[in-house]
Tab-separated table of C-alpha atoms in Angstrom:
chain	number	residue	atom	x	y	z
D	1	UNK	CA	-0.129	0.046	-0.292
D	2	UNK	CA	1.285	2.603	-1.514
D	3	UNK	CA	2.236	5.235	1.816
D	4	UNK	CA	0.780	8.849	2.447
D	5	UNK	CA	3.031	12.173	1.006
D	6	UNK	CA	2.494	14.566	2.933
D	7	UNK	CA	3.913	18.048	2.074
D	8	UNK	CA	4.457	21.887	4.303
D	9	UNK	CA	1.565	24.345	3.860
D	10	UNK	CA	2.399	27.246	0.989
D	11	UNK	CA	3.554	30.631	2.550
D	12	UNK	CA	0.313	32.159	1.326
D	13	UNK	CA	-1.465	28.974	2.715
D	14	UNK	CA	0.105	30.122	6.310
D	15	UNK	CA	-1.502	33.397	5.885
D	16	UNK	CA	-4.780	31.733	4.721
D	17	UNK	CA	-4.921	29.601	7.904
D	18	UNK	CA	-3.186	31.901	10.747
D	19	UNK	CA	-6.574	34.512	9.550
D	20	UNK	CA	-8.240	31.169	10.286
D	21	UNK	CA	-6.888	30.727	13.671
D	22	UNK	CA	-6.619	34.797	14.867
D	23	UNK	CA	-10.323	34.333	14.094
D	24	UNK	CA	-12.579	31.221	15.090
D	25	UNK	CA	-15.613	30.108	14.345
D	26	UNK	CA	-15.349	32.497	11.284
D	27	UNK	CA	-15.644	32.195	7.461
D	28	UNK	CA	-12.927	34.886	6.985
D	29	UNK	CA	-11.475	31.864	5.315
D	30	UNK	CA	-14.691	30.351	2.716
D	31	UNK	CA	-14.878	31.581	-0.552
D	32	UNK	CA	-18.349	31.752	-2.388
D	33	UNK	CA	-18.780	32.288	-5.906
D	34	UNK	CA	-22.646	32.524	-8.363
D	35	UNK	CA	-22.004	32.779	-11.667
D	36	UNK	CA	-25.925	33.715	-13.610
D	37	UNK	CA	-26.317	32.001	-16.788
D	38	UNK	CA	-29.034	33.755	-19.267
D	39	UNK	CA	-30.218	30.344	-20.702
D	40	UNK	CA	-31.218	27.535	-19.132
D	41	UNK	CA	-29.139	23.933	-18.371
D	42	UNK	CA	-29.375	21.078	-17.891
D	43	UNK	CA	-28.454	20.209	-14.429
D	44	UNK	CA	-27.048	16.356	-14.877
D	45	UNK	CA	-24.629	17.642	-17.293
D	46	UNK	CA	-24.068	20.924	-15.029
D	47	UNK	CA	-23.576	17.584	-12.284
D	48	UNK	CA	-20.713	16.259	-14.659
D	49	UNK	CA	-18.924	18.738	-15.730
D	50	UNK	CA	-18.820	20.346	-12.401
D	51	UNK	CA	-16.952	16.084	-11.604
D	52	UNK	CA	-14.952	16.601	-14.138
D	53	UNK	CA	-13.368	19.759	-13.628
D	54	UNK	CA	-13.556	18.203	-9.724
D	55	UNK	CA	-11.111	15.121	-11.305
D	56	UNK	CA	-9.222	17.266	-13.690
D	57	UNK	CA	-7.966	20.115	-10.406
D	58	UNK	CA	-5.735	17.944	-7.766
D	59	UNK	CA	-6.469	20.300	-5.750
D	60	UNK	CA	-9.835	19.817	-4.799
D	61	UNK	CA	-8.053	15.683	-3.282
D	62	UNK	CA	-6.379	18.259	-1.302
D	63	UNK	CA	-6.969	17.020	2.753
D	64	UNK	CA	-5.549	19.279	5.503
D	65	UNK	CA	-4.277	17.351	9.106
D	66	UNK	CA	-2.300	19.040	12.027
D	67	UNK	CA	-0.368	17.780	14.264
D	68	UNK	CA	1.111	18.812	17.624
D	69	UNK	CA	0.120	22.720	16.824
D	70	UNK	CA	1.409	21.819	12.663
D	71	UNK	CA	-0.584	22.079	9.284
D	72	UNK	CA	0.250	19.805	6.678
D	73	UNK	CA	-1.983	18.565	3.004
D	74	UNK	CA	-1.681	15.249	1.508
D	75	UNK	CA	-3.901	14.949	-1.546
D	76	UNK	CA	-6.788	11.449	-1.440
D	77	UNK	CA	-6.329	8.750	-4.109
D	78	UNK	CA	-9.458	10.155	-6.153
D	79	UNK	CA	-12.325	11.998	-5.197
D	80	UNK	CA	-16.014	10.441	-4.698
D	81	UNK	CA	-18.484	11.669	-7.145
D	82	UNK	CA	-19.620	14.567	-6.102
D	83	UNK	CA	-23.578	14.877	-6.584
D	84	UNK	CA	-25.457	18.183	-7.249
D	85	UNK	CA	-27.685	20.440	-4.836
D	86	UNK	CA	-30.330	21.192	-6.744
D	87	UNK	CA	-32.435	24.606	-5.492
D	88	UNK	CA	-34.894	25.460	-6.646
D	89	UNK	CA	-36.105	30.102	-6.256
D	90	UNK	CA	-38.203	30.133	-9.277
D	91	UNK	CA	-41.367	30.417	-7.742
D	92	UNK	CA	-39.841	32.841	-5.143
D	93	UNK	CA	-38.399	36.499	-5.420
D	94	UNK	CA	-34.824	36.893	-5.769
D	95	UNK	CA	-34.729	38.580	-2.643
D	96	UNK	CA	-34.882	35.027	-1.319
D	97	UNK	CA	-32.008	34.267	-3.274
D	98	UNK	CA	-30.024	36.933	-2.199
D	99	UNK	CA	-30.867	35.738	1.470
D	100	UNK	CA	-29.975	31.581	0.563
D	101	UNK	CA	-26.746	33.536	-1.003
D	102	UNK	CA	-25.756	35.533	2.382
D	103	UNK	CA	-25.977	32.672	4.339
D	104	UNK	CA	-24.097	30.633	2.392
D	105	UNK	CA	-21.115	33.013	2.217
D	106	UNK	CA	-21.372	32.704	6.417
D	107	UNK	CA	-20.643	28.900	6.754
D	108	UNK	CA	-17.867	27.765	8.349
D	109	UNK	CA	-16.206	25.696	6.141
D	110	UNK	CA	-13.723	22.772	8.186
D	111	UNK	CA	-10.877	22.932	7.609
D	112	UNK	CA	-9.077	19.462	8.609
D	113	UNK	CA	-9.170	16.217	7.656
D	114	UNK	CA	-12.865	18.430	5.250
D	115	UNK	CA	-13.621	18.439	1.895
D	116	UNK	CA	-12.569	21.918	0.697
D	117	UNK	CA	-15.220	22.573	-1.612
D	118	UNK	CA	-19.133	23.264	-2.348
D	119	UNK	CA	-21.502	23.578	-5.337
D	120	UNK	CA	-24.693	24.160	-5.468
D	121	UNK	CA	-27.203	24.093	-9.333
D	122	UNK	CA	-29.160	27.109	-8.836
D	123	UNK	CA	-32.932	27.675	-10.895
D	124	UNK	CA	-33.644	30.494	-10.691
D	125	UNK	CA	-36.334	31.227	-13.524
D	126	UNK	CA	-37.355	28.849	-16.849
D	127	UNK	CA	-34.745	31.107	-18.503
D	128	UNK	CA	-32.034	31.763	-16.002
D	129	UNK	CA	-29.928	30.108	-14.187
D	130	UNK	CA	-26.764	29.927	-11.397
D	131	UNK	CA	-24.221	27.727	-10.338
D	132	UNK	CA	-22.429	28.436	-6.606
D	133	UNK	CA	-19.761	27.698	-5.094
D	134	UNK	CA	-18.533	27.667	-1.412
D	135	UNK	CA	-14.398	26.693	-1.507
D	136	UNK	CA	-11.949	27.063	1.375
D	137	UNK	CA	-9.584	29.851	0.673
D	138	UNK	CA	-6.247	26.663	1.910
D	139	UNK	CA	-7.657	25.481	-2.392
D	140	UNK	CA	-8.602	28.692	-3.984
D	141	UNK	CA	-8.618	32.351	-4.223
D	142	UNK	CA	-11.097	34.565	-6.384
D	143	UNK	CA	-8.482	34.212	-9.367
D	144	UNK	CA	-8.991	30.278	-9.510
D	145	UNK	CA	-12.568	31.067	-9.176
D	146	UNK	CA	-12.704	32.841	-12.320
D	147	UNK	CA	-10.978	30.172	-13.983
D	148	UNK	CA	-13.337	27.145	-12.481
D	149	UNK	CA	-15.983	29.267	-13.581
D	150	UNK	CA	-14.493	29.174	-17.334
D	151	UNK	CA	-14.163	25.639	-17.660
D	152	UNK	CA	-17.026	23.854	-16.250
D	153	UNK	CA	-18.907	25.842	-19.229
D	154	UNK	CA	-16.343	24.742	-21.394
D	155	UNK	CA	-16.825	20.860	-20.340
D	156	UNK	CA	-20.685	21.927	-20.180
D	157	UNK	CA	-20.889	23.070	-24.294
D	158	UNK	CA	-18.263	19.867	-25.143
D	159	UNK	CA	-21.253	17.349	-22.784
D	160	UNK	CA	-24.328	19.305	-24.260
D	161	UNK	CA	-22.749	18.932	-27.831
D	162	UNK	CA	-21.280	15.373	-27.627
D	163	UNK	CA	-18.168	16.038	-28.691
D	164	UNK	CA	-14.545	14.914	-27.277
D	165	UNK	CA	-13.454	17.013	-23.827
D	166	UNK	CA	-10.879	19.676	-23.614
D	167	UNK	CA	-7.081	18.303	-23.254
D	168	UNK	CA	-5.934	19.356	-19.936
D	169	UNK	CA	-3.869	22.279	-19.582
D	170	UNK	CA	-4.029	23.080	-16.048
D	171	UNK	CA	-0.252	22.698	-14.388
D	172	UNK	CA	-0.471	19.740	-11.127
D	173	UNK	CA	-0.962	21.666	-7.468
D	174	UNK	CA	1.241	18.826	-6.286
D	175	UNK	CA	3.942	19.797	-9.030
D	176	UNK	CA	3.473	23.037	-8.196
D	177	UNK	CA	4.360	21.724	-4.056
D	178	UNK	CA	7.148	19.417	-5.156
D	179	UNK	CA	8.364	22.216	-6.827
D	180	UNK	CA	8.875	24.510	-3.729
D	181	UNK	CA	9.806	21.666	-1.060
D	182	UNK	CA	12.977	21.622	-4.231
D	183	UNK	CA	13.406	25.906	-3.878
D	184	UNK	CA	12.873	25.371	-0.094
D	185	UNK	CA	15.986	22.211	0.090
D	186	UNK	CA	17.829	25.117	-2.107
D	187	UNK	CA	21.069	27.100	-2.330
D	188	UNK	CA	18.941	29.599	-3.253
D	189	UNK	CA	16.345	29.491	-0.851
D	190	UNK	CA	19.579	30.215	1.697
D	191	UNK	CA	20.282	32.828	-0.258
D	192	UNK	CA	17.202	34.905	-0.720
D	193	UNK	CA	16.222	34.668	2.682
D	194	UNK	CA	19.911	35.610	4.505
D	195	UNK	CA	18.836	38.902	1.371
D	196	UNK	CA	15.111	39.984	3.017
D	197	UNK	CA	16.483	39.460	6.322
D	198	UNK	CA	19.490	41.859	6.196
D	199	UNK	CA	16.818	43.313	4.205
D	200	UNK	CA	14.407	44.217	7.161
D	201	UNK	CA	16.922	44.072	10.288
D	202	UNK	CA	15.505	47.093	10.809
D	203	UNK	CA	11.607	47.713	10.505
D	204	UNK	CA	10.009	50.363	8.202
D	205	UNK	CA	7.396	51.999	10.744
D	206	UNK	CA	3.918	51.234	10.068
D	207	UNK	CA	1.480	53.256	7.876
D	208	UNK	CA	-2.166	53.182	8.545
D	209	UNK	CA	-4.607	55.497	7.428
D	210	UNK	CA	-5.989	56.544	10.509
D	211	UNK	CA	-6.222	55.318	14.513
D	212	UNK	CA	-8.746	53.660	14.869
D	213	UNK	CA	-11.807	55.224	16.539
D	214	UNK	CA	-12.715	52.006	18.454
D	215	UNK	CA	-10.982	49.104	19.945
D	216	UNK	CA	-14.171	47.096	18.445
D	217	UNK	CA	-12.636	44.389	16.511
D	218	UNK	CA	-14.674	42.715	13.393
D	219	UNK	CA	-14.416	40.853	10.178
D	220	UNK	CA	-17.581	42.183	8.990
D	221	UNK	CA	-16.939	44.721	6.205
D	222	UNK	CA	-18.848	46.637	3.492
D	223	UNK	CA	-18.472	47.437	-0.316
D	224	UNK	CA	-18.362	49.909	-2.364
D	225	UNK	CA	-18.340	49.450	-5.786
D	226	UNK	CA	-17.486	52.525	-8.714
D	227	UNK	CA	-18.493	51.360	-12.584
D	228	UNK	CA	-14.957	52.804	-14.358
D	229	UNK	CA	-15.803	54.909	-17.915
D	230	UNK	CA	-15.445	52.094	-20.251
D	231	UNK	CA	-12.620	54.607	-22.545
D	232	UNK	CA	-10.642	54.477	-19.673
D	233	UNK	CA	-11.373	50.941	-19.217
D	234	UNK	CA	-10.294	50.435	-21.952
D	235	UNK	CA	-6.465	52.652	-21.005
D	236	UNK	CA	-5.885	51.107	-18.460
D	237	UNK	CA	-6.240	47.207	-19.821
D	238	UNK	CA	-3.470	48.344	-22.964
D	239	UNK	CA	-1.173	50.541	-19.805
D	240	UNK	CA	-1.109	47.232	-18.527
D	241	UNK	CA	-0.748	45.180	-21.479
D	242	UNK	CA	2.523	47.364	-22.299
D	243	UNK	CA	4.239	46.916	-19.403
D	244	UNK	CA	3.288	43.762	-18.800
D	245	UNK	CA	1.709	44.028	-15.456
D	246	UNK	CA	-1.512	43.912	-14.427
D	247	UNK	CA	-4.708	45.230	-13.446
D	248	UNK	CA	-4.209	43.737	-9.787
D	249	UNK	CA	-1.196	45.950	-9.433
D	250	UNK	CA	-1.355	48.430	-10.599
D	251	UNK	CA	-4.110	49.150	-8.493
D	252	UNK	CA	-2.673	47.889	-5.416
D	253	UNK	CA	0.656	50.244	-6.952
D	254	UNK	CA	-1.995	53.040	-6.513
D	255	UNK	CA	-3.040	52.340	-3.249
D	256	UNK	CA	0.113	52.347	-1.210
D	257	UNK	CA	0.656	56.328	-2.722
D	258	UNK	CA	-2.022	57.594	-1.842
D	259	UNK	CA	-1.414	55.900	1.360
D	260	UNK	CA	1.792	57.634	1.412
D	261	UNK	CA	0.444	60.406	0.314
D	262	UNK	CA	-2.603	60.634	3.517
D	263	UNK	CA	-0.877	59.201	5.974
């Protein structure tokens, strides 16, 4: 019988892990997304498409264990067929769907020895439906949620038309973990470690926008959405493409400059 291979958490995973430890019993490590489709979809084909996604992406087979306070992860050999939930909102108001969605986002996903994902099919009306996903931040992020939605629809179209499934192009998360372990044991890692320890021998002052007016701590937040004009959005995309950077990096840089000006 093949012995289970364990891997330490990556640095980004450790950030998620310790954030959860500081906020126990909350859904701070939960990522939710609802993909609305403006056409009816066949529930059984959606279920097959999601199981194809799970089969082709090793991250869905990740499990977390904790030993002597230290987390470690491993892959289960294969994942059991995922039974997709069907939730019908066609006879209810759209507000009921929003309420359901909000409640789902508050669900805490147990990290230890547990499946770290969930999917559901939502029927909105006869012409509209949605695919809901709830995943732990240990195996996904905002970008991967977009990729997951694209893959599900790609597999759905192929299955619906009776075509061959597209070739697998995603890199294996298992290979990523193994390469990270190689790096952690390399001379380059020791060199990088020495550089950053010297670089931050003296820590810079913390930067904050303003002093807190309350001792209350909470993870609750609100979102304010601003829609940029199409012309400006196009200019931003073209600028990022020309300068080989991402939109996130551009806005993050702008935020840092703003904080530097107003602190």
